[in-house]
mmCIF file of C-alpha atoms in Angstrom:
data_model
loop_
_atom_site.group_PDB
_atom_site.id
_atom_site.type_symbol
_atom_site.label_atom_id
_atom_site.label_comp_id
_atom_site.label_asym_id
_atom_site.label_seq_id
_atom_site.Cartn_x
_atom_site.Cartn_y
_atom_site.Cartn_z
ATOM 1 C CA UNK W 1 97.509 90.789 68.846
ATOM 2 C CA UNK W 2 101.065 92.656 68.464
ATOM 3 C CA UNK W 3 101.468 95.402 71.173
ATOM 4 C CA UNK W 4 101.756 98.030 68.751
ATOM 5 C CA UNK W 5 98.422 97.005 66.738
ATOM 6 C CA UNK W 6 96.531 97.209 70.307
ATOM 7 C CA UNK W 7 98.333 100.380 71.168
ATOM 8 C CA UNK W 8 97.353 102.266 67.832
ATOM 9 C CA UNK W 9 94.252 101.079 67.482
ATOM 10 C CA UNK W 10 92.012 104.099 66.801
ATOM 11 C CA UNK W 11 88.613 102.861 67.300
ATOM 12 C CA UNK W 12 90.250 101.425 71.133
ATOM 13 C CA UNK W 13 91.251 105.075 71.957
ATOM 14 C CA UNK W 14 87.630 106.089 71.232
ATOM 15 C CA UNK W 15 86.224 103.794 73.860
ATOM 16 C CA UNK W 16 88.414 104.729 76.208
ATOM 17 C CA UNK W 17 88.314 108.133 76.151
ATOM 18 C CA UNK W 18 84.356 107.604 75.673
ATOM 19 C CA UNK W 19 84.912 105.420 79.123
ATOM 20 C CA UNK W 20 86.661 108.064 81.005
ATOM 21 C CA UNK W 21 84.100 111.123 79.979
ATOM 22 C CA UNK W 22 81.262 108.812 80.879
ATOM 23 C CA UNK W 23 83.063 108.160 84.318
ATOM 24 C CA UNK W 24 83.473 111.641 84.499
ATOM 25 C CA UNK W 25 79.486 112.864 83.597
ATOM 26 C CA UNK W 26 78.746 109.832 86.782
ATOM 27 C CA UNK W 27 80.805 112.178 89.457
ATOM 28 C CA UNK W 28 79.584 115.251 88.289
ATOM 29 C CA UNK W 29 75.882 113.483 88.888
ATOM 30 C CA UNK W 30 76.751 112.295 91.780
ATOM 31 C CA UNK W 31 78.079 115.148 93.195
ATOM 32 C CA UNK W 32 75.811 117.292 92.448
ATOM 33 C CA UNK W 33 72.877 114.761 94.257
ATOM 34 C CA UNK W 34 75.491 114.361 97.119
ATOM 35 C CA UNK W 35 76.042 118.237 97.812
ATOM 36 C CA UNK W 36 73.966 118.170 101.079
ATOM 37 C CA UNK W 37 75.736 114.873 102.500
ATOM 38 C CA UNK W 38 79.412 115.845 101.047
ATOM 39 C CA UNK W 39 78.667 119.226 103.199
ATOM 40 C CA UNK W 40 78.568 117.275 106.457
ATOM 41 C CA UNK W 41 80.981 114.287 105.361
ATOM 42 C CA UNK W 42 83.383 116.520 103.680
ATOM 43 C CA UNK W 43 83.215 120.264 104.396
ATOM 44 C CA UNK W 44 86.652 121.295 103.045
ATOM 45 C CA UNK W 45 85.331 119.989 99.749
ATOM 46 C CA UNK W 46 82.140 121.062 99.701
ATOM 47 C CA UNK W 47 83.685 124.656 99.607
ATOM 48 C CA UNK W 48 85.762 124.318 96.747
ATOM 49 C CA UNK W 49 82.664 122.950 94.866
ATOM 50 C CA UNK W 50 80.309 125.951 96.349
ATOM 51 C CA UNK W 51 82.958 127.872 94.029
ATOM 52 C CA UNK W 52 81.273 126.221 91.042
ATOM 53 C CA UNK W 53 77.002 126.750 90.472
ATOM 54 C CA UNK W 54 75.090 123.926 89.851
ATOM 55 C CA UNK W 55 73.911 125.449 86.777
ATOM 56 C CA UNK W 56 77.232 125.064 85.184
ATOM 57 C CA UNK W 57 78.088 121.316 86.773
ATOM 58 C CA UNK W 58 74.327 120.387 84.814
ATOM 59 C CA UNK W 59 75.988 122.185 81.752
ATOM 60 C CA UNK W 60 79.571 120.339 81.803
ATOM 61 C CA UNK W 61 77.487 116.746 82.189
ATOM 62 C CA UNK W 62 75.247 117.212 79.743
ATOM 63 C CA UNK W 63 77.986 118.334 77.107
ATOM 64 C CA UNK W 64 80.113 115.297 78.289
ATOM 65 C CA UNK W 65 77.441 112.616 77.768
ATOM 66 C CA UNK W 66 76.919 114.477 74.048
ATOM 67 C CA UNK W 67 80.597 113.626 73.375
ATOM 68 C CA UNK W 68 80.977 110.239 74.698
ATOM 69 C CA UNK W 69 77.496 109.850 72.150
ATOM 70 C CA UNK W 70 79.692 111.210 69.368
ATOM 71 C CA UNK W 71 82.623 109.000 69.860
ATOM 72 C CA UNK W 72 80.689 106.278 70.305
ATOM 73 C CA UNK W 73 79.356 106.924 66.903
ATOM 74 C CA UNK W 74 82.174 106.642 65.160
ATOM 75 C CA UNK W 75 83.429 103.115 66.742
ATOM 76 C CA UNK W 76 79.822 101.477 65.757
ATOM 77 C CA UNK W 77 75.920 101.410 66.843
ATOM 78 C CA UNK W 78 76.588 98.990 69.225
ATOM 79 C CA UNK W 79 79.141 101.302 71.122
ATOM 80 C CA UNK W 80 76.161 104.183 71.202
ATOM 81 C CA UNK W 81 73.899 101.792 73.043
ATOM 82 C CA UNK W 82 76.290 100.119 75.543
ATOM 83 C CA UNK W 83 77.302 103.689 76.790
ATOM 84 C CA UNK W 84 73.957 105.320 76.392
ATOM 85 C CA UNK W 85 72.492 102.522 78.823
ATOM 86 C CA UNK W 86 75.978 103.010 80.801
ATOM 87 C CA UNK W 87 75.363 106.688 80.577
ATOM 88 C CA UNK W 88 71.513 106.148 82.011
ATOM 89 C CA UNK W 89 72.444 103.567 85.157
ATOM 90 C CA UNK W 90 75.408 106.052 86.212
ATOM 91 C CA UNK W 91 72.266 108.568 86.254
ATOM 92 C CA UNK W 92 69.775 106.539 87.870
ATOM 93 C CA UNK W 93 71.747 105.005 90.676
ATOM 94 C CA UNK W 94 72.775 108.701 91.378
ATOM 95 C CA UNK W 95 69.116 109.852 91.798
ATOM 96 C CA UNK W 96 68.146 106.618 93.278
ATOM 97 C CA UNK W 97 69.709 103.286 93.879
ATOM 98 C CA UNK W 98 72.808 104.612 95.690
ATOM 99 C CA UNK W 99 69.821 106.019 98.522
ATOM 100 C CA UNK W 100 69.048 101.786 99.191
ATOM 101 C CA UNK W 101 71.117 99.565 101.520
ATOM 102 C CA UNK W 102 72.992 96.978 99.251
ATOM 103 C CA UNK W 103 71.431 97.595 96.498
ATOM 104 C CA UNK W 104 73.034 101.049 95.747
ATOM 105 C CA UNK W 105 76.177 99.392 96.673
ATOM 106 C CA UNK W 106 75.900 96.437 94.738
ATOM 107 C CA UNK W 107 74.744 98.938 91.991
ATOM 108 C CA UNK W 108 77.985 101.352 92.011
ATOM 109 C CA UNK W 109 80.637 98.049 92.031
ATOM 110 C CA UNK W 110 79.081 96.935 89.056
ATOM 111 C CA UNK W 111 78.690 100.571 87.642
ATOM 112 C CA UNK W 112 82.491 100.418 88.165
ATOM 113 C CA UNK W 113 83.495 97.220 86.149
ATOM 114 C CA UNK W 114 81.331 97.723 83.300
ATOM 115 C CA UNK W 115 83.835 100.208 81.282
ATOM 116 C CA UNK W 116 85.658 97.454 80.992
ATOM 117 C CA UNK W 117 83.773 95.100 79.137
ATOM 118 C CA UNK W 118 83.619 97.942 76.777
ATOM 119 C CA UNK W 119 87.190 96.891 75.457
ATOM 120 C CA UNK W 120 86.220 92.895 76.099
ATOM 121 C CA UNK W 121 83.094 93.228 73.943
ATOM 122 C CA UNK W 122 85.175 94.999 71.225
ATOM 123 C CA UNK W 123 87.573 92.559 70.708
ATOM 124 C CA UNK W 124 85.072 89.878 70.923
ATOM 125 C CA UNK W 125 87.337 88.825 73.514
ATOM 126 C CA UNK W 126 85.089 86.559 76.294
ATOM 127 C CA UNK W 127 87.532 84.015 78.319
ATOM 128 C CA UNK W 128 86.443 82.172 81.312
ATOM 129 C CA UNK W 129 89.327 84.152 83.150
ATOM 130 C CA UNK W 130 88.608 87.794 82.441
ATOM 131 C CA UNK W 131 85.215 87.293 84.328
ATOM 132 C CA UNK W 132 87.466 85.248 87.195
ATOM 133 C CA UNK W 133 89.622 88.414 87.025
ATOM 134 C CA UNK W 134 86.455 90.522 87.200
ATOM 135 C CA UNK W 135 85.462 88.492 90.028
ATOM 136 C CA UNK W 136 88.376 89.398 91.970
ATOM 137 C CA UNK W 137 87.534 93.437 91.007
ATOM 138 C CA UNK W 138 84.476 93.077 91.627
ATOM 139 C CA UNK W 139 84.691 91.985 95.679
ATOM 140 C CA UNK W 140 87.371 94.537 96.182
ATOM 141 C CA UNK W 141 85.512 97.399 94.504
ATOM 142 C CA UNK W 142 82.255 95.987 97.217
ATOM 143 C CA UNK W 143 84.697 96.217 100.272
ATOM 144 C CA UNK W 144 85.961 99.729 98.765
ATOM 145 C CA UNK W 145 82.383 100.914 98.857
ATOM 146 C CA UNK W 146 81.347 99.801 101.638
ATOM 147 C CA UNK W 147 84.229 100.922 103.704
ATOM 148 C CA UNK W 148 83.574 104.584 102.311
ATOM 149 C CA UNK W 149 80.268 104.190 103.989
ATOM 150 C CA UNK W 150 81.512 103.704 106.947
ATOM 151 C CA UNK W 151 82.797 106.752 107.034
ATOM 152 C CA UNK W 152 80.786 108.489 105.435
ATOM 153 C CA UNK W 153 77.843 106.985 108.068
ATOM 154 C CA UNK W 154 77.118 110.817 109.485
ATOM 155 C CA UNK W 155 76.225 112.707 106.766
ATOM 156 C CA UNK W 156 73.824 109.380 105.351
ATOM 157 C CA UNK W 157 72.360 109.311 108.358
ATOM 158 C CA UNK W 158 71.534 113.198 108.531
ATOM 159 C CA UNK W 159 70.331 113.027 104.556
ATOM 160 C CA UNK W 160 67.937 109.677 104.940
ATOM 161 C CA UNK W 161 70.851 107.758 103.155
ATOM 162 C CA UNK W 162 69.540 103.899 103.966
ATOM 163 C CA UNK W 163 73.263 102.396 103.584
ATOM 164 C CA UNK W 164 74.572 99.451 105.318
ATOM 165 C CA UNK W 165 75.884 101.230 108.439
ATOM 166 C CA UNK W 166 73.065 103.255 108.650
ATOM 167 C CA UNK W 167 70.304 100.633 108.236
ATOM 168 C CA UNK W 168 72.149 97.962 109.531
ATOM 169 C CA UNK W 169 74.687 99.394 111.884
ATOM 170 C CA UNK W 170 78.638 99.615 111.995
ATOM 171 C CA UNK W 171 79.244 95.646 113.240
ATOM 172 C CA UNK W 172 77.146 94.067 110.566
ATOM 173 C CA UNK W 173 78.882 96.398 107.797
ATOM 174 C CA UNK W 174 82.187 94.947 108.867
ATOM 175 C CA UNK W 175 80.924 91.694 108.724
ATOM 176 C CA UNK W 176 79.695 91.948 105.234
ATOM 177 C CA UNK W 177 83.159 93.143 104.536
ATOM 178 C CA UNK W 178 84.815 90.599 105.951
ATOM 179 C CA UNK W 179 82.623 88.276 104.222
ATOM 180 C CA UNK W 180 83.729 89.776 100.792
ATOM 181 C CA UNK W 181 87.525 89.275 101.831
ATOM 182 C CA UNK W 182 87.013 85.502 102.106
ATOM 183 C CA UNK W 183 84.981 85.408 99.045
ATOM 184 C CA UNK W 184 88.383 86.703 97.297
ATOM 185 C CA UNK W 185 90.091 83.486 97.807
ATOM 186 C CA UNK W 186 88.187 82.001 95.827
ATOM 187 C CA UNK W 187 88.632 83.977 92.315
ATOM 188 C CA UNK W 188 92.505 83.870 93.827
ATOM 189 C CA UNK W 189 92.213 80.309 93.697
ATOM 190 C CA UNK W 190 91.432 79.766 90.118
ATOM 191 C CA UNK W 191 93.675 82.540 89.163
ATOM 192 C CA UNK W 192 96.383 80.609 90.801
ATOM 193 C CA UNK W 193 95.416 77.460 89.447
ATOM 194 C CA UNK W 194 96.070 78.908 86.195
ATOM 195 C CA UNK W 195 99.552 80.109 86.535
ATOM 196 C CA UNK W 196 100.794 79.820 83.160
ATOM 197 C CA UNK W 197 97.600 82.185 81.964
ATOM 198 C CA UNK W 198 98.403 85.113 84.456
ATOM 199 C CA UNK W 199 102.161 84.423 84.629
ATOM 200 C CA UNK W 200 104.250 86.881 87.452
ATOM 201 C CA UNK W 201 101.157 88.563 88.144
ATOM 202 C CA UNK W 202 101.044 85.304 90.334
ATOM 203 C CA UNK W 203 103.111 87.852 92.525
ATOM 204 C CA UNK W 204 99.844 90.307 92.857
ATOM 205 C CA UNK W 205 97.689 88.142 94.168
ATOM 206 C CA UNK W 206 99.687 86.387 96.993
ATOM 207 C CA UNK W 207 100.410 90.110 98.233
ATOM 208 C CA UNK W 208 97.269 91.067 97.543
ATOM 209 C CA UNK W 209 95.881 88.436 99.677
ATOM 210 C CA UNK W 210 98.294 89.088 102.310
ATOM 211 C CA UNK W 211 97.001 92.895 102.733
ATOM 212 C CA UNK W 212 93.146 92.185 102.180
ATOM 213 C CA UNK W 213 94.030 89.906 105.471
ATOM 214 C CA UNK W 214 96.039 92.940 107.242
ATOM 215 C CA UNK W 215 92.850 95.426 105.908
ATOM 216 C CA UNK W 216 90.034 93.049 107.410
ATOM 217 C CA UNK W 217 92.476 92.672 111.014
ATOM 218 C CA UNK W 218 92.786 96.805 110.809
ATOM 219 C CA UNK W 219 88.954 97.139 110.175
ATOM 220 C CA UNK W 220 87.685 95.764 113.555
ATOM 221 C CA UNK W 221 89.794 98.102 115.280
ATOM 222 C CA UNK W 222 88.728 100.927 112.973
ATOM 223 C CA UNK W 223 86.566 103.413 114.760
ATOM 224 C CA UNK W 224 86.837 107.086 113.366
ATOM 225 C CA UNK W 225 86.439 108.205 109.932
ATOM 226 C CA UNK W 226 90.299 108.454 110.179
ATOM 227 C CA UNK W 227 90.617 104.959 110.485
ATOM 228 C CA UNK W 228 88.171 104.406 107.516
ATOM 229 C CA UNK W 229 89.879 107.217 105.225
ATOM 230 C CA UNK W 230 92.871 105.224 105.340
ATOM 231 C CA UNK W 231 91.022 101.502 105.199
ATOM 232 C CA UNK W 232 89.735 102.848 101.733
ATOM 233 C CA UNK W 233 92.792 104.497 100.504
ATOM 234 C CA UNK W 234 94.504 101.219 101.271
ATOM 235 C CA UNK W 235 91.835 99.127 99.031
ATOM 236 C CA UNK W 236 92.773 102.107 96.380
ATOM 237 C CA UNK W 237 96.337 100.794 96.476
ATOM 238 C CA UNK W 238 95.303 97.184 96.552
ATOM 239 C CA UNK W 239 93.481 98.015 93.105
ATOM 240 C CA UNK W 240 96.235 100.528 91.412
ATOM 241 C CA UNK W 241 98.788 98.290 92.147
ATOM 242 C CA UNK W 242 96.472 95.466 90.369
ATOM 243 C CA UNK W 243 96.562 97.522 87.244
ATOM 244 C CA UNK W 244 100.227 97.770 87.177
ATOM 245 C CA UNK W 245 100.648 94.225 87.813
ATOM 246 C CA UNK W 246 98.664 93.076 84.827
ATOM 247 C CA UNK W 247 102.080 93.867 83.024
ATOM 248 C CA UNK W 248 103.775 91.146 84.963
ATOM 249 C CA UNK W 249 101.247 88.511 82.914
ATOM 250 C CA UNK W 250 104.048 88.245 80.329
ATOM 251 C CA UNK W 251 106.937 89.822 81.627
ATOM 252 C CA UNK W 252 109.232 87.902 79.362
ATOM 253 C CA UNK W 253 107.642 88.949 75.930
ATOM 254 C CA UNK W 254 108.165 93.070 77.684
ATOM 255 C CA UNK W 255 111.551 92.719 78.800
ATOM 256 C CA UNK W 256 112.304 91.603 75.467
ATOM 257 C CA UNK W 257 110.466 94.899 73.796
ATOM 258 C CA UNK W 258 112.148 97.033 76.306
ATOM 259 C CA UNK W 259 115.482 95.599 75.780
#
């Protein structure tokens, strides 16, 4: 469709806007199940948030869910359910799945992708490379997650947190890891294979495959949470710089709109 019909699409702004409130009612769960384990992990935080009473985080989720319900409402039936289900798993893996090795990681990667077959199921729009694509997302967003465990390994361990590194220890985490990273290649593969589908964003993933190598090298010698603040900040990149890329798919067609 024309740039400007996608752009201006009303009922598209109303899932993404009910995307980012429902991503927004998961962190205020999440936090406020975490506020024990953030308090060792991440005490500078953990004040600021002290600042706010639980009371009134309860207050600001439920009133965000109620609105993401409403916009839903007006897009169709079909967008109530999907993000009243969404809405329920970003709940339940808060209270319990994110407490299980794997599982709760497993759980919060694919917590992470769904929003965006919000706008796929919308537009009735299903290709065989989106879920390559999602592929890709999906083993970076698992290495993300996994890496924050890592360093966030003290406070789990004080709070009965059965993660990787706690259940499983710090070596076989990194191995899982590095396990994802070769997995990559082979969404990058297929992604590559297809070159006239994903156009310059060719670029993005023969960089991006370049520093998932670099990130795996820098995570054996990783041994504070220093060294794994940065490893996930770096993964952060990886992934921001993916969404910028996806612009490069037909850089000809915005070069001429620009121009």
């Amino acid at each position: 469709k024309p740039i400007r019909t996608v752009l201006f699409d009303p009922y598209l702004f109303l899932i993404v806007l009910a995307s980012s409130l429902s991503i927004a009612s998961g962190y205020i769960i999440n936090n406020f199940y975490d506020a024990e384990k953030d308090y060792i992990n991440r005490p500078q935080k953990t004040l600021l948030d002290n600042y706010v009473r639980p009371q009134t985080k309860l207050s600001v989720y439920f009133i965000l869910n109620l609105l993401v319900v409403i916009l839903a409402s007006a897009v169709s039936f079909r967008a109530v359910a999907f993000f009243s289900i969404y809405i329920f798993f970003l709940w339940f893996y808060s209270h319990k799945f994110k407490k299980f090795p794997l599982i709760g990681n497993i759980t919060a990667t694919i917590l992470a992708i769904i929003p965006f077959f919000a706008v796929f199921i919308y537009y009735k729009n299903f290709d065989a490379l989106i879920f390559v694509h999602a592929t890709y997302l999906f083993l970076v967003l698992f290495m993300r997650d996994l890496t924050k465990d890592l360093g966030n390994i003290k406070g789990d361990f004080a709070q009965n947190y059965r993660t990787i590194p706690v259940a499983y220890g710090i070596k076989t985490t990194k191995l899982i890891i590095s396990f994802a990273f070769l997995l990559t290649f082979i969404p990058i593969y297929f992604l590559l294979q297809d070159g006239n589908e994903i156009g310059h964003m060719v670029y993005y993933f023969l960089i991006s495959g370049i520093l998932l190598l670099l990130f795996t090298l820098c995570l054996w010698f990783a041994r504070t949470k220093l060294h794994y603040t940065l490893l996930h900040l770096a993964l952060k990149f990886i992934l921001i710089l993916g969404v910028f890329s996806i612009l490069l798919i037909d850089l000809n067609a915005l070069l001429h709109k620009v121009l």
